[in-house]
Coordinates of C-alpha atoms in Angstrom, one line a residue:
M1417 CA 21.7 -18.2 31.7
E1418 CA 18.8 -20.5 32.4
T1419 CA 16.9 -21.5 29.3
I1420 CA 13.2 -20.5 29.4
S1421 CA 11.0 -20.4 26.3
R1422 CA 10.5 -16.8 25.0
T1423 CA 7.3 -14.9 25.5
K1424 CA 6.5 -12.1 23.0
I1425 CA 6.1 -8.7 24.6
V1426 CA 2.6 -8.3 23.2
D1427 CA 1.6 -11.4 25.2
V1428 CA 3.6 -10.4 28.4
L1429 CA 1.7 -7.1 28.5
K1430 CA -1.6 -8.9 28.4
S1431 CA -0.6 -11.5 31.0
D1432 CA -1.7 -11.6 34.6
A1433 CA 0.4 -14.6 35.5
F1434 CA 2.2 -12.5 38.1
G1435 CA 4.9 -14.2 40.1
T1436 CA 6.0 -16.5 37.3
T1437 CA 9.4 -16.4 35.6
V1438 CA 9.4 -15.3 31.9
N1439 CA 11.9 -14.7 29.2
V1440 CA 11.7 -11.7 26.8
R1441 CA 14.1 -10.8 24.0
G1442 CA 14.2 -7.6 22.1
W1443 CA 16.0 -4.3 21.4
V1444 CA 16.6 -1.6 24.0
R1445 CA 14.7 1.6 23.4
T1446 CA 16.1 3.3 26.5
R1447 CA 17.9 2.6 29.8
R1448 CA 17.6 5.1 32.6
G1449 CA 17.8 5.1 36.4
S1450 CA 20.0 5.6 39.5
K1451 CA 22.9 3.8 41.1
Q1452 CA 20.5 1.4 42.7
V1453 CA 17.9 0.6 40.1
N1454 CA 17.8 0.8 36.3
F1455 CA 14.7 0.8 34.0
I1456 CA 15.1 -0.7 30.5
A1457 CA 12.3 -0.1 27.9
L1458 CA 12.4 -3.2 25.7
N1459 CA 10.6 -3.7 22.4
D1460 CA 10.6 -6.8 20.2
G1461 CA 8.4 -5.6 17.3
S1462 CA 5.3 -7.5 18.3
T1463 CA 3.6 -4.4 19.6
I1464 CA 4.0 -0.6 19.7
N1465 CA 4.3 -0.9 23.5
N1466 CA 7.6 -1.5 25.4
V1467 CA 7.9 -3.7 28.4
Q1468 CA 9.7 -2.2 31.4
I1469 CA 12.6 -4.3 32.8
V1470 CA 13.5 -3.3 36.3
V1471 CA 17.1 -4.1 37.1
D1472 CA 18.8 -4.2 40.5
V1473 CA 22.2 -2.6 39.7
D1474 CA 24.1 -4.3 42.6
Q1475 CA 22.7 -7.7 41.6
L1476 CA 23.9 -7.6 37.9
G1477 CA 26.8 -5.1 38.3
E1478 CA 27.2 -1.6 36.9
E1479 CA 30.0 -2.6 34.5
F1480 CA 27.9 -5.5 33.1
L1481 CA 25.0 -3.0 32.4
K1482 CA 27.2 -0.4 30.6
P1483 CA 26.9 -1.9 27.1
I1484 CA 23.1 -2.0 27.4
T1485 CA 22.4 1.2 25.5
T1486 CA 19.7 2.2 23.0
G1487 CA 19.7 -0.3 20.1
A1488 CA 21.4 -3.1 21.9
C1489 CA 19.7 -6.5 21.7
I1490 CA 19.2 -8.5 24.9
S1491 CA 17.5 -11.6 26.4
V1492 CA 16.0 -11.2 29.9
N1493 CA 14.8 -13.7 32.4
G1494 CA 12.8 -12.3 35.2
L1495 CA 9.8 -12.2 37.4
L1496 CA 6.5 -10.9 35.9
V1497 CA 5.0 -8.4 38.4
E1498 CA 2.2 -5.9 38.5
S1499 CA 3.5 -2.5 37.4
Q1500 CA 3.6 0.3 39.9
G1501 CA 3.9 2.9 37.1
K1502 CA 1.2 4.3 34.9
G1503 CA 0.6 3.1 31.4
Q1504 CA 1.4 -0.6 31.7
S1505 CA -0.1 -3.3 33.8
A1506 CA 2.9 -5.7 33.9
E1507 CA 6.7 -5.3 34.2
I1508 CA 9.6 -7.6 34.6
Q1509 CA 12.1 -7.7 37.6
A1510 CA 15.2 -9.0 35.9
T1511 CA 17.1 -11.9 37.4
E1512 CA 19.4 -12.7 34.4
I1513 CA 20.3 -10.7 31.3
E1514 CA 22.3 -11.9 28.2
I1515 CA 23.6 -9.4 25.8
Y1516 CA 23.2 -10.6 22.2
G1517 CA 24.5 -7.5 20.4
T1518 CA 25.6 -4.0 21.4
A1519 CA 24.9 -0.7 19.6
D1520 CA 27.7 1.9 20.0
P1521 CA 26.0 5.1 21.0
A1522 CA 28.5 7.1 18.9
T1523 CA 27.4 5.4 15.7
Y1524 CA 23.9 4.0 16.2
P1525 CA 21.7 6.5 14.4
L1526 CA 18.5 5.9 16.2
Q1527 CA 19.2 7.6 19.5
K1528 CA 16.3 8.8 21.6
K1529 CA 15.3 12.0 19.8
G1530 CA 13.0 13.0 17.0
H1531 CA 14.2 12.1 13.5
S1532 CA 12.9 13.5 10.3
M1533 CA 11.2 11.3 7.7
E1534 CA 13.9 12.3 5.2
F1535 CA 16.6 11.1 7.5
L1536 CA 14.9 7.8 8.2
R1537 CA 14.6 7.1 4.5
E1538 CA 18.3 7.3 4.3
I1539 CA 18.5 4.5 6.9
A1540 CA 15.6 2.4 5.7
H1541 CA 17.5 -0.7 6.9
L1542 CA 17.1 0.5 10.5
R1543 CA 13.9 2.5 10.4
P1544 CA 11.5 -0.5 11.1
R1545 CA 13.0 -0.2 14.7
T1546 CA 11.3 3.1 15.3
N1547 CA 7.8 3.3 16.8
T1548 CA 6.4 5.0 13.7
F1549 CA 7.6 2.4 11.2
G1550 CA 6.9 -0.5 13.5
A1551 CA 3.3 0.7 13.5
V1552 CA 3.2 1.3 9.8
F1553 CA 4.6 -2.1 8.9
R1554 CA 2.3 -4.0 11.3
I1555 CA -0.7 -2.2 9.8
R1556 CA 0.6 -3.1 6.3
H1557 CA 0.6 -6.7 7.3
H1558 CA -2.9 -6.4 8.7
M1559 CA -4.2 -4.7 5.6
A1560 CA -2.9 -7.6 3.5
I1561 CA -4.7 -10.1 5.7
A1562 CA -7.9 -8.1 5.5
I1563 CA -7.7 -8.0 1.7
H1564 CA -7.4 -11.8 1.4
Q1565 CA -10.1 -12.3 4.0
F1566 CA -12.6 -10.0 2.3
F1567 CA -12.2 -11.7 -1.1
H1568 CA -12.0 -15.2 0.3
D1569 CA -15.3 -14.7 2.3
K1570 CA -17.0 -13.5 -0.9
G1571 CA -15.9 -16.6 -2.9
F1572 CA -13.2 -14.9 -5.0
F1573 CA -10.1 -16.9 -6.0
Y1574 CA -6.6 -15.4 -5.6
F1575 CA -5.0 -15.6 -9.0
H1576 CA -1.3 -15.1 -9.8
T1577 CA -0.7 -13.0 -12.9
P1578 CA 2.8 -12.8 -14.5
I1579 CA 5.3 -10.2 -13.4
I1580 CA 7.2 -10.5 -16.6
T1581 CA 5.0 -9.6 -19.6
A1582 CA 5.1 -8.8 -23.3
S1583 CA 1.9 -6.6 -23.1
D1584 CA 1.5 -3.0 -22.0
C1585 CA -1.9 -3.1 -20.3
E1586 CA -2.4 0.6 -19.9
G1587 CA -0.8 1.6 -23.2
A1588 CA 1.3 3.8 -21.1
G1589 CA 4.7 2.8 -22.5
Q1590 CA 6.4 3.6 -19.2
M1591 CA 7.7 0.1 -18.5
F1592 CA 10.9 -1.4 -17.2
Q1593 CA 12.5 -3.7 -19.8
V1594 CA 13.6 -7.2 -18.9
T1595 CA 16.5 -8.5 -20.8
T1596 CA 19.5 -10.9 -20.6
Q1597 CA 21.3 -9.1 -23.5
N1598 CA 24.6 -7.4 -23.1
L1599 CA 23.6 -3.8 -23.4
Y1600 CA 27.1 -2.9 -24.7
E1601 CA 26.9 -5.3 -27.7
L1602 CA 23.3 -5.1 -28.8
E1603 CA 22.7 -6.7 -32.2
K1604 CA 20.6 -4.6 -34.6
D1605 CA 19.1 -5.1 -38.0
E1606 CA 19.7 -3.0 -41.1
N1607 CA 17.1 -0.4 -39.9
G1608 CA 18.9 0.0 -36.5
S1609 CA 16.1 -1.9 -34.6
I1610 CA 17.3 -4.2 -31.8
L1611 CA 17.2 -7.9 -32.6
Y1612 CA 15.5 -9.8 -29.8
D1613 CA 15.9 -13.3 -31.3
K1614 CA 18.8 -14.1 -29.0
D1615 CA 17.2 -12.6 -25.9
F1616 CA 15.8 -14.9 -23.2
F1617 CA 12.2 -14.7 -24.3
G1618 CA 12.9 -14.0 -28.0
K1619 CA 10.9 -10.8 -27.9
P1620 CA 10.8 -7.5 -25.9
T1621 CA 9.5 -8.1 -22.4
S1622 CA 8.9 -5.8 -19.4
L1623 CA 7.9 -5.8 -15.8
T1624 CA 4.1 -5.7 -15.5
V1625 CA 2.2 -2.4 -15.0
S1626 CA -1.0 -4.4 -14.1
G1627 CA -2.3 -7.9 -13.9
Q1628 CA -5.7 -6.8 -15.2
L1629 CA -5.8 -8.3 -18.7
E1630 CA -4.7 -11.7 -17.4
G1631 CA -7.2 -11.3 -14.5
E1632 CA -10.0 -10.8 -17.0
L1633 CA -9.0 -14.1 -18.7
A1634 CA -9.4 -15.8 -15.3
A1635 CA -12.7 -14.1 -14.5
M1636 CA -14.0 -15.6 -17.7
A1637 CA -13.5 -19.0 -16.3
L1638 CA -13.5 -18.8 -12.5
G1639 CA -16.2 -16.1 -12.2
A1640 CA -14.6 -13.9 -9.6
I1641 CA -10.9 -13.5 -9.0
Y1642 CA -8.5 -11.0 -7.5
T1643 CA -4.7 -10.4 -8.0
F1644 CA -2.4 -9.0 -5.3
G1645 CA 1.2 -8.5 -6.3
P1646 CA 3.9 -6.1 -7.2
T1647 CA 3.6 -3.8 -10.3
F1648 CA 6.0 -1.4 -11.9
R1649 CA 5.8 2.0 -13.5
A1650 CA 8.9 3.6 -15.1
E1651 CA 7.4 7.1 -15.2
N1652 CA 9.7 9.7 -13.8
S1653 CA 7.3 10.9 -11.1
N1654 CA 9.2 12.1 -8.1
T1655 CA 6.2 12.9 -6.0
P1656 CA 4.9 11.9 -2.5
R1657 CA 2.2 9.8 -4.3
H1658 CA 4.2 7.8 -6.8
L1659 CA 6.5 4.7 -6.6
A1660 CA 8.2 2.9 -9.4
E1661 CA 7.5 -0.4 -7.6
F1662 CA 4.2 -0.8 -5.7
W1663 CA 1.6 -3.4 -4.9
M1664 CA -1.8 -3.7 -6.5
I1665 CA -5.0 -5.4 -5.7
E1666 CA -7.2 -6.1 -8.8
P1667 CA -10.5 -7.9 -8.5
E1668 CA -12.3 -8.9 -11.8
V1669 CA -15.8 -10.2 -11.8
A1670 CA -17.8 -11.9 -14.5
F1671 CA -21.4 -10.6 -14.9
N1672 CA -20.8 -7.5 -12.9
E1673 CA -21.7 -4.2 -14.5
I1674 CA -20.6 -0.7 -13.4
K1675 CA -23.1 -0.5 -10.4
E1676 CA -22.0 -3.8 -8.9
N1677 CA -18.4 -2.7 -9.4
M1678 CA -18.9 0.5 -7.4
D1679 CA -20.7 -1.5 -4.7
L1680 CA -17.8 -3.9 -4.5
A1681 CA -15.2 -1.1 -4.3
E1682 CA -17.1 0.7 -1.5
D1683 CA -17.7 -2.5 0.5
F1684 CA -14.0 -3.5 0.1
I1685 CA -12.5 -0.3 1.2
K1686 CA -14.9 0.0 4.2
Y1687 CA -14.0 -3.5 5.2
C1688 CA -10.3 -2.7 5.2
V1689 CA -10.7 0.5 7.2
Q1690 CA -12.9 -1.3 9.8
W1691 CA -10.3 -4.1 10.0
A1692 CA -7.6 -1.5 10.8
L1693 CA -9.7 0.1 13.6
D1694 CA -10.6 -3.4 15.0
N1695 CA -7.2 -5.1 14.8
C1696 CA -4.6 -2.3 14.8
S1697 CA -6.0 0.0 17.5
D1698 CA -2.7 0.6 19.4
D1699 CA -0.8 1.4 16.2
V1700 CA -3.5 3.6 14.7
K1701 CA -3.9 5.4 18.0
F1702 CA -0.1 6.0 18.1
L1703 CA -0.1 7.5 14.6
N1704 CA -3.2 9.5 15.4
D1705 CA -1.6 11.0 18.5
M1706 CA 1.9 11.6 17.0
F1707 CA 1.3 12.4 13.4
D1708 CA -2.2 13.1 12.3
K1709 CA -4.7 14.2 15.0
G1710 CA -7.6 13.7 12.7
L1711 CA -6.7 10.1 11.6
I1712 CA -9.2 8.1 13.6
E1713 CA -12.0 10.6 13.0
R1714 CA -11.3 10.4 9.3
L1715 CA -11.3 6.6 9.3
E1716 CA -14.6 6.5 11.1
S1717 CA -16.2 9.1 8.8
V1718 CA -15.5 6.9 5.8
L1719 CA -17.4 4.1 7.4
K1720 CA -20.5 6.0 8.3
D1721 CA -21.3 7.7 5.0
E1722 CA -22.3 6.2 1.7
F1723 CA -19.9 7.3 -1.0
V1724 CA -21.3 9.9 -3.5
R1725 CA -21.7 8.6 -7.0
L1726 CA -21.0 11.4 -9.4
P1727 CA -20.9 11.5 -13.2
Y1728 CA -17.7 13.2 -14.5
T1729 CA -19.8 15.8 -16.4
E1730 CA -21.5 16.9 -13.1
G1731 CA -18.1 16.9 -11.4
I1732 CA -16.7 19.2 -14.0
A1733 CA -19.7 21.5 -13.6
I1734 CA -19.1 21.7 -9.8
L1735 CA -15.4 22.5 -10.3
E1736 CA -16.2 25.1 -13.0
G1737 CA -18.7 26.6 -10.5
A1738 CA -16.0 26.8 -7.8
V1739 CA -13.6 28.6 -10.3
A1740 CA -16.4 31.0 -11.1
K1741 CA -16.7 31.8 -7.4
G1742 CA -13.0 32.6 -7.1
H1743 CA -11.5 29.2 -6.1
K1744 CA -7.9 28.9 -7.5
F1745 CA -6.7 25.7 -9.0
E1746 CA -3.2 25.2 -10.3
F1747 CA -4.4 23.1 -13.3
P1748 CA -7.1 24.3 -15.7
I1749 CA -10.5 22.6 -15.5
Y1750 CA -12.7 21.9 -18.6
W1751 CA -14.8 19.0 -20.0
G1752 CA -12.3 16.5 -21.3
A1753 CA -9.6 17.2 -18.8
D1754 CA -8.1 14.5 -16.7
L1755 CA -8.7 15.6 -13.1
A1756 CA -5.6 16.5 -11.0
S1757 CA -5.3 15.5 -7.4
E1758 CA -6.3 19.0 -6.3
H1759 CA -9.6 18.7 -8.3
E1760 CA -10.4 15.3 -6.8
R1761 CA -9.7 16.5 -3.3
Y1762 CA -11.9 19.6 -3.7
L1763 CA -14.8 17.4 -4.6
V1764 CA -14.2 15.1 -1.6
E1765 CA -12.9 17.5 1.1
E1766 CA -14.7 20.7 0.4
H1767 CA -17.8 20.1 -1.7
F1768 CA -19.2 16.7 -0.6
K1769 CA -17.1 16.2 2.6
R1770 CA -17.1 12.4 2.0
P1771 CA -15.6 9.9 -0.5
V1772 CA -16.8 10.3 -4.1
I1773 CA -17.0 7.7 -6.9
L1774 CA -16.6 9.6 -10.2
T1775 CA -18.1 7.8 -13.2
D1776 CA -18.6 8.1 -17.0
Y1777 CA -15.3 9.7 -18.0
P1778 CA -14.5 11.0 -21.6
K1779 CA -13.3 8.0 -23.6
E1780 CA -10.2 9.9 -24.8
I1781 CA -8.6 10.0 -21.3
K1782 CA -9.3 6.4 -20.4
A1783 CA -7.9 3.0 -21.5
F1784 CA -8.9 1.1 -24.6
Y1785 CA -10.7 -1.8 -22.6
M1786 CA -13.4 0.3 -20.9
K1787 CA -17.0 -0.2 -22.0
Q1788 CA -18.3 2.7 -24.1
N1789 CA -21.6 4.4 -23.2
D1790 CA -24.4 4.9 -25.7
D1791 CA -23.5 8.6 -26.0
G1792 CA -20.4 7.8 -28.0
K1793 CA -18.3 10.2 -25.9
T1794 CA -17.9 8.6 -22.4
V1795 CA -17.0 5.2 -21.0
R1796 CA -18.1 3.3 -17.9
A1797 CA -15.1 4.1 -15.8
M1798 CA -15.1 4.7 -12.1
D1799 CA -12.5 6.3 -9.8
V1800 CA -12.9 6.3 -6.0
L1801 CA -11.7 9.6 -4.6
F1802 CA -10.6 9.9 -0.9
P1803 CA -9.8 12.7 1.5
K1804 CA -6.1 13.6 1.6
I1805 CA -5.3 11.1 -1.2
G1806 CA -7.3 11.8 -4.3
E1807 CA -7.8 8.7 -6.4
I1808 CA -7.4 5.5 -4.4
I1809 CA -9.2 3.1 -6.8
G1810 CA -9.6 3.1 -10.5
G1811 CA -11.8 0.7 -12.4
S1812 CA -14.4 0.2 -15.1
Q1813 CA -16.9 -2.1 -16.7
R1814 CA -14.9 -3.8 -19.5
E1815 CA -15.9 -3.7 -23.2
E1816 CA -17.2 -7.1 -23.9
D1817 CA -18.1 -6.5 -27.6
Y1818 CA -15.3 -7.8 -29.9
D1819 CA -15.7 -5.3 -32.7
K1820 CA -15.9 -2.2 -30.4
L1821 CA -12.8 -3.4 -28.4
L1822 CA -10.8 -4.1 -31.5
T1823 CA -11.7 -0.7 -33.0
R1824 CA -10.7 1.1 -29.8
A1825 CA -7.4 -0.8 -29.5
T1826 CA -6.5 0.0 -33.1
E1827 CA -7.4 3.7 -32.6
M1828 CA -5.1 3.8 -29.6
G1829 CA -2.2 2.1 -31.5
L1830 CA -2.3 -1.3 -29.8
P1831 CA -1.6 -4.0 -32.5
E1832 CA -4.0 -6.9 -32.7
K1833 CA -1.0 -9.3 -32.8
D1834 CA 0.0 -8.2 -29.2
I1835 CA -3.5 -8.7 -27.6
W1836 CA -5.0 -11.5 -29.7
W1837 CA -5.3 -13.7 -26.6
Y1838 CA -7.2 -10.9 -24.8
L1839 CA -9.5 -10.4 -27.8
D1840 CA -10.3 -14.1 -27.8
T1841 CA -12.3 -13.8 -24.6
R1842 CA -14.7 -11.6 -26.6
R1843 CA -14.8 -14.2 -29.4
F1844 CA -15.5 -17.2 -27.3
G1845 CA -18.4 -16.9 -24.9
T1846 CA -18.1 -13.2 -24.1
A1847 CA -19.9 -11.8 -21.0
P1848 CA -20.3 -8.5 -19.2
H1849 CA -17.6 -8.1 -16.6
A1850 CA -16.0 -5.4 -14.5
G1851 CA -13.1 -4.8 -12.1
F1852 CA -10.9 -2.2 -10.5
G1853 CA -7.4 -1.7 -9.2
L1854 CA -6.4 -0.5 -5.7
G1855 CA -2.9 0.7 -5.1
F1856 CA -2.0 -1.0 -1.8
E1857 CA 0.3 1.9 -0.7
R1858 CA -2.4 4.5 -1.4
L1859 CA -4.7 2.5 1.0
L1860 CA -1.9 2.5 3.5
L1861 CA -1.4 6.2 3.2
F1862 CA -5.1 6.7 4.1
V1863 CA -5.1 4.2 7.0
T1864 CA -1.8 5.3 8.6
G1865 CA -2.1 9.1 8.0
M1866 CA 1.4 9.2 6.6
T1867 CA 1.9 11.9 4.0
N1868 CA 4.5 10.3 1.7
I1869 CA 4.1 7.0 -0.1
R1870 CA 7.8 6.2 0.5
D1871 CA 6.9 5.8 4.2
V1872 CA 4.4 3.0 3.8
I1873 CA 6.6 0.5 1.9
P1874 CA 9.7 -0.9 3.5
F1875 CA 12.2 -0.1 0.7
P1876 CA 10.9 2.5 -1.7
R1877 CA 11.9 2.4 -5.4
T1878 CA 11.7 5.9 -6.9
P1879 CA 13.7 7.8 -9.6
K1880 CA 17.5 7.6 -8.8
N1881 CA 16.8 5.5 -5.7
A1882 CA 17.2 1.7 -5.4
E1883 CA 19.0 1.6 -2.1
F1884 CA 18.8 -1.5 0.3

């Protein structure tokens, strides 16, 4: 077969260099046709769209074409011509085909029919070859680019915080332990406590639940930073909204207070949504048409409205009013309750009909590092609530007062010896600062219209599941 440099299908479909010979390589979606002419739909992952390969059966031979079935991988040389059919402007008249790899129709699981999301999770190693997951993972890439671009343009520095840590940022306790010890022969002291002296780090360590505390250290030197990396939660939450391993974006900004923090969160999320509409239009349109007919409309609605800024106490009053009028919630609502997803979605989807930033939560249900308000009861927390998702961003102004922070940490059972380095930023040149965390997969749920968080990450990690 003549060697011609490969052209990606995304570029072929935009080309008007008709009459030239091109080479495309990819995986066969379908082959159909008659005794005289076959049509192969070929996709190489560069776009949701396939290129049509027109094959003269006599020229290449019926026997030769037999192994070219759904899933096979081929290289095609051919003439780029204007397409006669609807839907694409260019197609390729094949002159030579090389078969790289076949896919036996009896065993290749992605035959041309609808597959359930549950089934596709069982073959996560092959599901990127479907239209749906090709679209989702291209959008995932674009969202990552948008995030870096947004912060870079605003003068933030990308800061890498450790994945292995000895601190529990959220005080949640649900962390994956990291050890090199033989779990069958753990040495213990006379009280039955495990001895960590011989372990790799000489003390208990875990996979991080957040890069925030280290991010604050960086903001106290570089001014404005963001983290973007994997985080881990060992909570046994088998829900469509939770993963044990997920990616987080955490900006932290010196001299920002709660208002600037809310402004940044709103600007950031609107930038990402606009980026998806501008740069992923084919993939977003496919997901809109196939999965979620309201997707594009919902993305555009987020851009046009200012987010509501609502104190927690007022939010509770609205929800209590809804209950009084007969609205049924599964979980009870009262001042001091941590809102469930159903409460968040009621405020966003039914009451205000746009995103809501809820602020000033009771201090009892929030982390130790949040700045306390003068009322002694609430803290300067903020959660951004979105349609269909609920909470998509959580953040706060941080407590910059050393004594208040230490008192709160002690109240919540965090020993000073574990966070002395964090407290030091309040001893040496403390400053007001604020930040937030965005779960990357939650953003992707919103932008793709997918309904299960396992379907926006290539290989989901959930309770009892670490396949692939």
